[in-house]
Amino acid sequence: MRNIVDFLEQESRLASTVRVLVSAGCVLLVWQLLSLVVTNRLLLVPPADVAFALDKEVRQGAMWTNAVATVTAVVSSFVVSCVIGIAIGLALASSRLLSLTGGPVLSALNSVPIIALAPLFVAWLGLGFASKFVLVLLVAVFPVVVTTEAGLRAADKPLIEAARSFNATKWQIFTTVTFPYALPFIVSGVRVSWARALVGIVVAEFFGSFSVPCPETNATMASCKHTEVTAKARLKLTVNKML
């Protein structure tokens, strides 16, 4: 037993792999035991049933189609949120007037629970790509804005003054002093933004996704359109009741 403990405490790649497998096995074991106690499958599904359903989805091809749709939505919206966030952060850091006027508005928008508004975006934009894109964009953009502005404002003042003493232009100061100094802040904001983007896409997927296109037959297309319209109507009715 002591030899096993000593092996697991090693820093080798094999020991690390074994630790991960043991941890995963313990989680699956606890999951299976809890599923024996909690018999309501709406609350807890056994891991064997999950593996069976996953295998079925993979063999039917629906898993990969839905995965491509989800990855496309989260990656595209994440990239756009980073670009917009950095641009807004640069604008706020470069203008004190813009920071004083636009900062409170951004703070108010950041305090709004975007995740709780997910049903509204689905009701407005539908169950497809657009609602997921907008939801993830709004969730992920604010960390990049905040960290970009903070990083640019935290640039070393003596370095900026030294660059100015050598008659450096504003663009040269930005490219050689302020932006390199703010880059670690921006990277930290991007990492937080990615985590929030994953949360946003999971929440968006809870409300359904028409990632698989309808077959090109009139009857099926009409049925598919009717299903989407019905889902939107039910969702709007639910939102109205909540409000």
mmCIF file of C-alpha atoms in Angstrom:
data_model
loop_
_atom_site.group_PDB
_atom_site.id
_atom_site.type_symbol
_atom_site.label_atom_id
_atom_site.label_comp_id
_atom_site.label_asym_id
_atom_site.label_seq_id
_atom_site.Cartn_x
_atom_site.Cartn_y
_atom_site.Cartn_z
ATOM 1 C CA MET A 1 0.000 0.000 0.000
ATOM 2 C CA ARG A 2 2.839 2.356 0.844
ATOM 3 C CA ASN A 3 4.426 1.648 -2.522
ATOM 4 C CA ILE A 4 1.195 2.643 -4.293
ATOM 5 C CA VAL A 5 0.996 5.910 -2.364
ATOM 6 C CA ASP A 6 4.632 6.689 -3.143
ATOM 7 C CA PHE A 7 4.012 5.983 -6.819
ATOM 8 C CA LEU A 8 0.963 8.281 -6.964
ATOM 9 C CA GLU A 9 2.936 11.074 -5.311
ATOM 10 C CA GLN A 10 5.572 11.039 -8.036
ATOM 11 C CA GLU A 11 5.818 13.810 -10.638
ATOM 12 C CA SER A 12 6.140 11.455 -13.609
ATOM 13 C CA ARG A 13 3.739 11.477 -16.531
ATOM 14 C CA LEU A 14 2.596 7.920 -15.792
ATOM 15 C CA ALA A 15 1.773 8.783 -12.177
ATOM 16 C CA SER A 16 -0.116 11.862 -13.295
ATOM 17 C CA THR A 17 -2.145 9.784 -15.772
ATOM 18 C CA VAL A 18 -2.940 7.201 -13.101
ATOM 19 C CA ARG A 19 -4.076 9.943 -10.694
ATOM 20 C CA VAL A 20 -6.448 11.324 -13.313
ATOM 21 C CA LEU A 21 -7.867 7.865 -14.028
ATOM 22 C CA VAL A 22 -8.318 7.145 -10.325
ATOM 23 C CA SER A 23 -10.070 10.464 -9.792
ATOM 24 C CA ALA A 24 -12.374 9.865 -12.750
ATOM 25 C CA GLY A 25 -13.120 6.348 -11.520
ATOM 26 C CA CYS A 26 -14.001 7.631 -8.052
ATOM 27 C CA VAL A 27 -16.353 10.228 -9.541
ATOM 28 C CA LEU A 28 -18.071 7.598 -11.696
ATOM 29 C CA LEU A 29 -18.369 5.237 -8.738
ATOM 30 C CA VAL A 30 -19.965 7.890 -6.515
ATOM 31 C CA TRP A 31 -22.217 8.903 -9.411
ATOM 32 C CA GLN A 32 -23.366 5.307 -9.896
ATOM 33 C CA LEU A 33 -24.010 4.786 -6.176
ATOM 34 C CA LEU A 34 -26.021 8.003 -5.962
ATOM 35 C CA SER A 35 -28.094 6.955 -8.973
ATOM 36 C CA LEU A 36 -29.065 3.808 -7.039
ATOM 37 C CA VAL A 37 -30.360 5.967 -4.197
ATOM 38 C CA VAL A 38 -31.972 8.689 -6.323
ATOM 39 C CA THR A 39 -34.363 6.755 -8.508
ATOM 40 C CA ASN A 40 -35.907 9.808 -10.167
ATOM 41 C CA ARG A 41 -34.189 9.972 -13.559
ATOM 42 C CA LEU A 42 -35.165 13.627 -13.975
ATOM 43 C CA LEU A 43 -32.804 14.441 -11.108
ATOM 44 C CA LEU A 44 -29.952 12.013 -11.698
ATOM 45 C CA VAL A 45 -29.189 9.706 -14.622
ATOM 46 C CA PRO A 46 -26.798 6.751 -14.161
ATOM 47 C CA PRO A 47 -23.481 7.040 -15.996
ATOM 48 C CA ALA A 48 -24.213 3.838 -17.917
ATOM 49 C CA ASP A 49 -27.359 5.401 -19.408
ATOM 50 C CA VAL A 50 -25.405 8.553 -20.282
ATOM 51 C CA ALA A 51 -22.709 6.499 -22.025
ATOM 52 C CA PHE A 52 -25.365 4.538 -23.944
ATOM 53 C CA ALA A 53 -27.107 7.715 -25.122
ATOM 54 C CA LEU A 54 -23.778 9.291 -26.089
ATOM 55 C CA ASP A 55 -22.809 6.230 -28.102
ATOM 56 C CA LYS A 56 -26.159 6.307 -29.870
ATOM 57 C CA GLU A 57 -25.778 9.992 -30.753
ATOM 58 C CA VAL A 58 -22.268 9.410 -32.074
ATOM 59 C CA ARG A 59 -23.305 6.471 -34.247
ATOM 60 C CA GLN A 60 -26.249 8.408 -35.675
ATOM 61 C CA GLY A 61 -24.059 11.412 -36.495
ATOM 62 C CA ALA A 62 -26.136 13.921 -34.545
ATOM 63 C CA MET A 63 -23.370 14.367 -31.965
ATOM 64 C CA TRP A 64 -20.872 15.742 -34.470
ATOM 65 C CA THR A 65 -23.411 17.953 -36.238
ATOM 66 C CA ASN A 66 -24.532 19.550 -32.980
ATOM 67 C CA ALA A 67 -20.934 19.827 -31.768
ATOM 68 C CA VAL A 68 -19.922 21.712 -34.916
ATOM 69 C CA ALA A 69 -22.861 24.098 -34.500
ATOM 70 C CA THR A 70 -22.005 24.767 -30.842
ATOM 71 C CA VAL A 71 -18.263 25.172 -31.420
ATOM 72 C CA THR A 72 -18.904 27.505 -34.357
ATOM 73 C CA ALA A 73 -21.187 29.695 -32.269
ATOM 74 C CA VAL A 74 -18.937 29.904 -29.213
ATOM 75 C CA VAL A 75 -15.671 30.431 -31.125
ATOM 76 C CA SER A 76 -17.049 33.086 -33.476
ATOM 77 C CA SER A 77 -18.782 35.008 -30.702
ATOM 78 C CA PHE A 78 -15.711 34.722 -28.454
ATOM 79 C CA VAL A 79 -13.400 36.136 -31.141
ATOM 80 C CA VAL A 80 -15.781 39.001 -31.860
ATOM 81 C CA SER A 81 -16.181 39.742 -28.142
ATOM 82 C CA CYS A 82 -12.380 39.928 -27.728
ATOM 83 C CA VAL A 83 -12.016 42.306 -30.670
ATOM 84 C CA ILE A 84 -14.881 44.521 -29.498
ATOM 85 C CA GLY A 85 -13.708 44.406 -25.879
ATOM 86 C CA ILE A 86 -10.151 45.443 -26.746
ATOM 87 C CA ALA A 87 -11.430 48.234 -28.997
ATOM 88 C CA ILE A 88 -13.760 49.598 -26.298
ATOM 89 C CA GLY A 89 -11.012 49.318 -23.679
ATOM 90 C CA LEU A 90 -8.609 51.251 -25.912
ATOM 91 C CA ALA A 91 -11.213 53.952 -26.473
ATOM 92 C CA LEU A 92 -11.968 54.297 -22.762
ATOM 93 C CA ALA A 93 -8.282 54.412 -21.819
ATOM 94 C CA SER A 94 -7.426 56.988 -24.473
ATOM 95 C CA SER A 95 -10.171 59.486 -23.597
ATOM 96 C CA ARG A 96 -10.977 60.609 -20.080
ATOM 97 C CA LEU A 97 -14.237 62.203 -21.238
ATOM 98 C CA LEU A 98 -15.341 58.986 -22.917
ATOM 99 C CA SER A 99 -14.399 57.015 -19.809
ATOM 100 C CA LEU A 100 -16.436 59.317 -17.568
ATOM 101 C CA THR A 101 -19.477 59.226 -19.840
ATOM 102 C CA GLY A 102 -19.397 55.655 -21.120
ATOM 103 C CA GLY A 103 -17.952 53.970 -18.053
ATOM 104 C CA PRO A 104 -21.137 54.158 -15.951
ATOM 105 C CA VAL A 105 -23.193 52.800 -18.853
ATOM 106 C CA LEU A 106 -20.848 49.831 -19.270
ATOM 107 C CA SER A 107 -20.860 49.229 -15.521
ATOM 108 C CA ALA A 108 -24.661 49.195 -15.517
ATOM 109 C CA LEU A 109 -24.747 46.758 -18.441
ATOM 110 C CA ASN A 110 -22.147 44.560 -16.771
ATOM 111 C CA SER A 111 -24.254 44.352 -13.620
ATOM 112 C CA VAL A 112 -27.243 43.031 -15.589
ATOM 113 C CA PRO A 113 -27.536 39.229 -15.268
ATOM 114 C CA ILE A 114 -27.214 38.373 -18.954
ATOM 115 C CA ILE A 115 -27.713 34.661 -18.285
ATOM 116 C CA ALA A 116 -31.120 35.367 -16.742
ATOM 117 C CA LEU A 117 -32.109 37.194 -19.937
ATOM 118 C CA ALA A 118 -31.363 34.187 -22.127
ATOM 119 C CA PRO A 119 -35.079 33.380 -22.691
ATOM 120 C CA LEU A 120 -35.600 36.908 -24.005
ATOM 121 C CA PHE A 121 -32.795 36.570 -26.555
ATOM 122 C CA VAL A 122 -34.200 33.243 -27.699
ATOM 123 C CA ALA A 123 -37.676 34.762 -27.995
ATOM 124 C CA TRP A 124 -36.349 37.733 -29.977
ATOM 125 C CA LEU A 125 -33.758 36.028 -32.195
ATOM 126 C CA GLY A 126 -35.033 32.472 -32.434
ATOM 127 C CA LEU A 127 -33.553 29.116 -31.470
ATOM 128 C CA GLY A 128 -30.628 29.097 -33.877
ATOM 129 C CA PHE A 129 -27.216 30.663 -34.266
ATOM 130 C CA ALA A 130 -28.181 34.311 -33.698
ATOM 131 C CA SER A 131 -29.440 33.961 -30.122
ATOM 132 C CA LYS A 132 -26.402 31.921 -29.051
ATOM 133 C CA PHE A 133 -24.022 34.357 -30.719
ATOM 134 C CA VAL A 134 -25.509 37.439 -29.052
ATOM 135 C CA LEU A 135 -25.783 35.789 -25.639
ATOM 136 C CA VAL A 136 -22.164 34.613 -25.597
ATOM 137 C CA LEU A 137 -20.997 37.962 -26.971
ATOM 138 C CA LEU A 138 -22.658 39.945 -24.187
ATOM 139 C CA VAL A 139 -21.446 37.538 -21.515
ATOM 140 C CA ALA A 140 -17.825 37.466 -22.700
ATOM 141 C CA VAL A 141 -17.130 41.050 -23.772
ATOM 142 C CA PHE A 142 -17.037 42.843 -20.409
ATOM 143 C CA PRO A 143 -13.978 41.133 -18.836
ATOM 144 C CA VAL A 144 -11.908 42.092 -21.879
ATOM 145 C CA VAL A 145 -13.114 45.701 -21.707
ATOM 146 C CA VAL A 146 -12.299 46.056 -18.019
ATOM 147 C CA THR A 147 -8.860 44.428 -18.155
ATOM 148 C CA THR A 148 -7.831 46.271 -21.319
ATOM 149 C CA GLU A 149 -8.696 49.663 -19.859
ATOM 150 C CA ALA A 150 -7.053 48.818 -16.529
ATOM 151 C CA GLY A 151 -3.882 47.563 -18.216
ATOM 152 C CA LEU A 152 -3.506 50.618 -20.434
ATOM 153 C CA ARG A 153 -4.071 52.987 -17.529
ATOM 154 C CA ALA A 154 -1.591 51.081 -15.356
ATOM 155 C CA ALA A 155 1.290 51.582 -17.780
ATOM 156 C CA ASP A 156 4.507 52.752 -16.163
ATOM 157 C CA LYS A 157 4.452 56.570 -16.217
ATOM 158 C CA PRO A 158 8.261 57.002 -16.109
ATOM 159 C CA LEU A 159 8.547 54.810 -19.210
ATOM 160 C CA ILE A 160 5.971 56.941 -21.002
ATOM 161 C CA GLU A 161 7.803 60.127 -20.012
ATOM 162 C CA ALA A 162 11.089 58.636 -21.154
ATOM 163 C CA ALA A 163 9.561 57.805 -24.545
ATOM 164 C CA ARG A 164 8.209 61.322 -24.838
ATOM 165 C CA SER A 165 11.628 62.766 -24.012
ATOM 166 C CA PHE A 166 12.931 61.019 -27.136
ATOM 167 C CA ASN A 167 10.149 62.674 -29.200
ATOM 168 C CA ALA A 168 8.181 59.452 -29.620
ATOM 169 C CA THR A 169 4.789 59.796 -31.229
ATOM 170 C CA LYS A 170 1.583 58.617 -29.594
ATOM 171 C CA TRP A 171 1.537 55.554 -31.844
ATOM 172 C CA GLN A 172 5.130 54.714 -30.944
ATOM 173 C CA ILE A 173 4.363 55.101 -27.242
ATOM 174 C CA PHE A 174 1.350 52.858 -27.645
ATOM 175 C CA THR A 175 3.177 50.115 -29.560
ATOM 176 C CA THR A 176 6.377 50.134 -27.483
ATOM 177 C CA VAL A 177 5.221 51.045 -23.958
ATOM 178 C CA THR A 178 1.527 51.026 -23.091
ATOM 179 C CA PHE A 179 0.269 48.062 -25.116
ATOM 180 C CA PRO A 180 3.115 45.669 -24.163
ATOM 181 C CA TYR A 181 2.591 46.699 -20.539
ATOM 182 C CA ALA A 182 -1.164 46.048 -20.812
ATOM 183 C CA LEU A 183 -0.809 42.746 -22.659
ATOM 184 C CA PRO A 184 -0.754 40.551 -19.498
ATOM 185 C CA PHE A 185 -3.922 42.291 -18.316
ATOM 186 C CA ILE A 186 -5.584 41.672 -21.675
ATOM 187 C CA VAL A 187 -4.587 38.002 -21.680
ATOM 188 C CA SER A 188 -6.076 37.591 -18.196
ATOM 189 C CA GLY A 189 -9.303 39.198 -19.389
ATOM 190 C CA VAL A 190 -9.396 36.918 -22.431
ATOM 191 C CA ARG A 191 -9.034 33.852 -20.197
ATOM 192 C CA VAL A 192 -11.907 35.003 -17.988
ATOM 193 C CA SER A 193 -13.905 35.835 -21.101
ATOM 194 C CA TRP A 194 -13.409 32.312 -22.476
ATOM 195 C CA ALA A 195 -14.677 30.775 -19.245
ATOM 196 C CA ARG A 196 -17.742 32.998 -19.333
ATOM 197 C CA ALA A 197 -18.281 32.193 -23.017
ATOM 198 C CA LEU A 198 -18.461 28.488 -22.188
ATOM 199 C CA VAL A 199 -21.059 29.202 -19.505
ATOM 200 C CA GLY A 200 -23.014 31.333 -21.938
ATOM 201 C CA ILE A 201 -23.092 28.711 -24.686
ATOM 202 C CA VAL A 202 -24.220 26.008 -22.251
ATOM 203 C CA VAL A 203 -27.081 28.210 -21.053
ATOM 204 C CA ALA A 204 -28.011 29.067 -24.635
ATOM 205 C CA GLU A 205 -28.111 25.386 -25.547
ATOM 206 C CA PHE A 206 -30.553 24.734 -22.715
ATOM 207 C CA PHE A 207 -33.208 26.524 -24.740
ATOM 208 C CA GLY A 208 -32.820 24.321 -27.783
ATOM 209 C CA SER A 209 -30.946 24.515 -31.034
ATOM 210 C CA PHE A 210 -31.984 23.963 -34.644
ATOM 211 C CA SER A 211 -28.473 23.121 -35.738
ATOM 212 C CA VAL A 212 -29.575 20.287 -38.057
ATOM 213 C CA PRO A 213 -31.145 21.744 -41.227
ATOM 214 C CA CYS A 214 -34.526 20.461 -42.287
ATOM 215 C CA PRO A 215 -34.663 18.185 -45.320
ATOM 216 C CA GLU A 216 -35.504 19.880 -48.601
ATOM 217 C CA THR A 217 -39.105 18.659 -48.798
ATOM 218 C CA ASN A 218 -42.062 20.974 -48.592
ATOM 219 C CA ALA A 219 -43.933 18.925 -46.025
ATOM 220 C CA THR A 220 -40.935 18.474 -43.773
ATOM 221 C CA MET A 221 -39.880 22.114 -44.128
ATOM 222 C CA ALA A 222 -43.372 23.231 -43.160
ATOM 223 C CA SER A 223 -43.351 20.867 -40.186
ATOM 224 C CA CYS A 224 -39.928 22.126 -39.101
ATOM 225 C CA LYS A 225 -41.009 25.755 -39.429
ATOM 226 C CA HIS A 226 -44.195 25.029 -37.495
ATOM 227 C CA THR A 227 -42.152 23.413 -34.702
ATOM 228 C CA GLU A 228 -39.862 26.446 -34.450
ATOM 229 C CA VAL A 229 -42.767 28.902 -34.435
ATOM 230 C CA THR A 230 -44.552 26.848 -31.773
ATOM 231 C CA ALA A 231 -41.417 26.744 -29.617
ATOM 232 C CA LYS A 232 -41.003 30.512 -29.929
ATOM 233 C CA ALA A 233 -44.651 31.089 -28.992
ATOM 234 C CA ARG A 234 -44.380 28.868 -25.925
ATOM 235 C CA LEU A 235 -41.172 30.561 -24.854
ATOM 236 C CA LYS A 236 -42.672 34.044 -25.255
ATOM 237 C CA LEU A 237 -45.704 32.962 -23.238
ATOM 238 C CA THR A 238 -43.417 31.667 -20.478
ATOM 239 C CA VAL A 239 -41.413 34.899 -20.450
ATOM 240 C CA ASN A 240 -44.594 36.976 -20.269
ATOM 241 C CA LYS A 241 -45.779 34.970 -17.285
ATOM 242 C CA MET A 242 -42.409 35.463 -15.583
ATOM 243 C CA LEU A 243 -42.589 39.219 -16.143
#
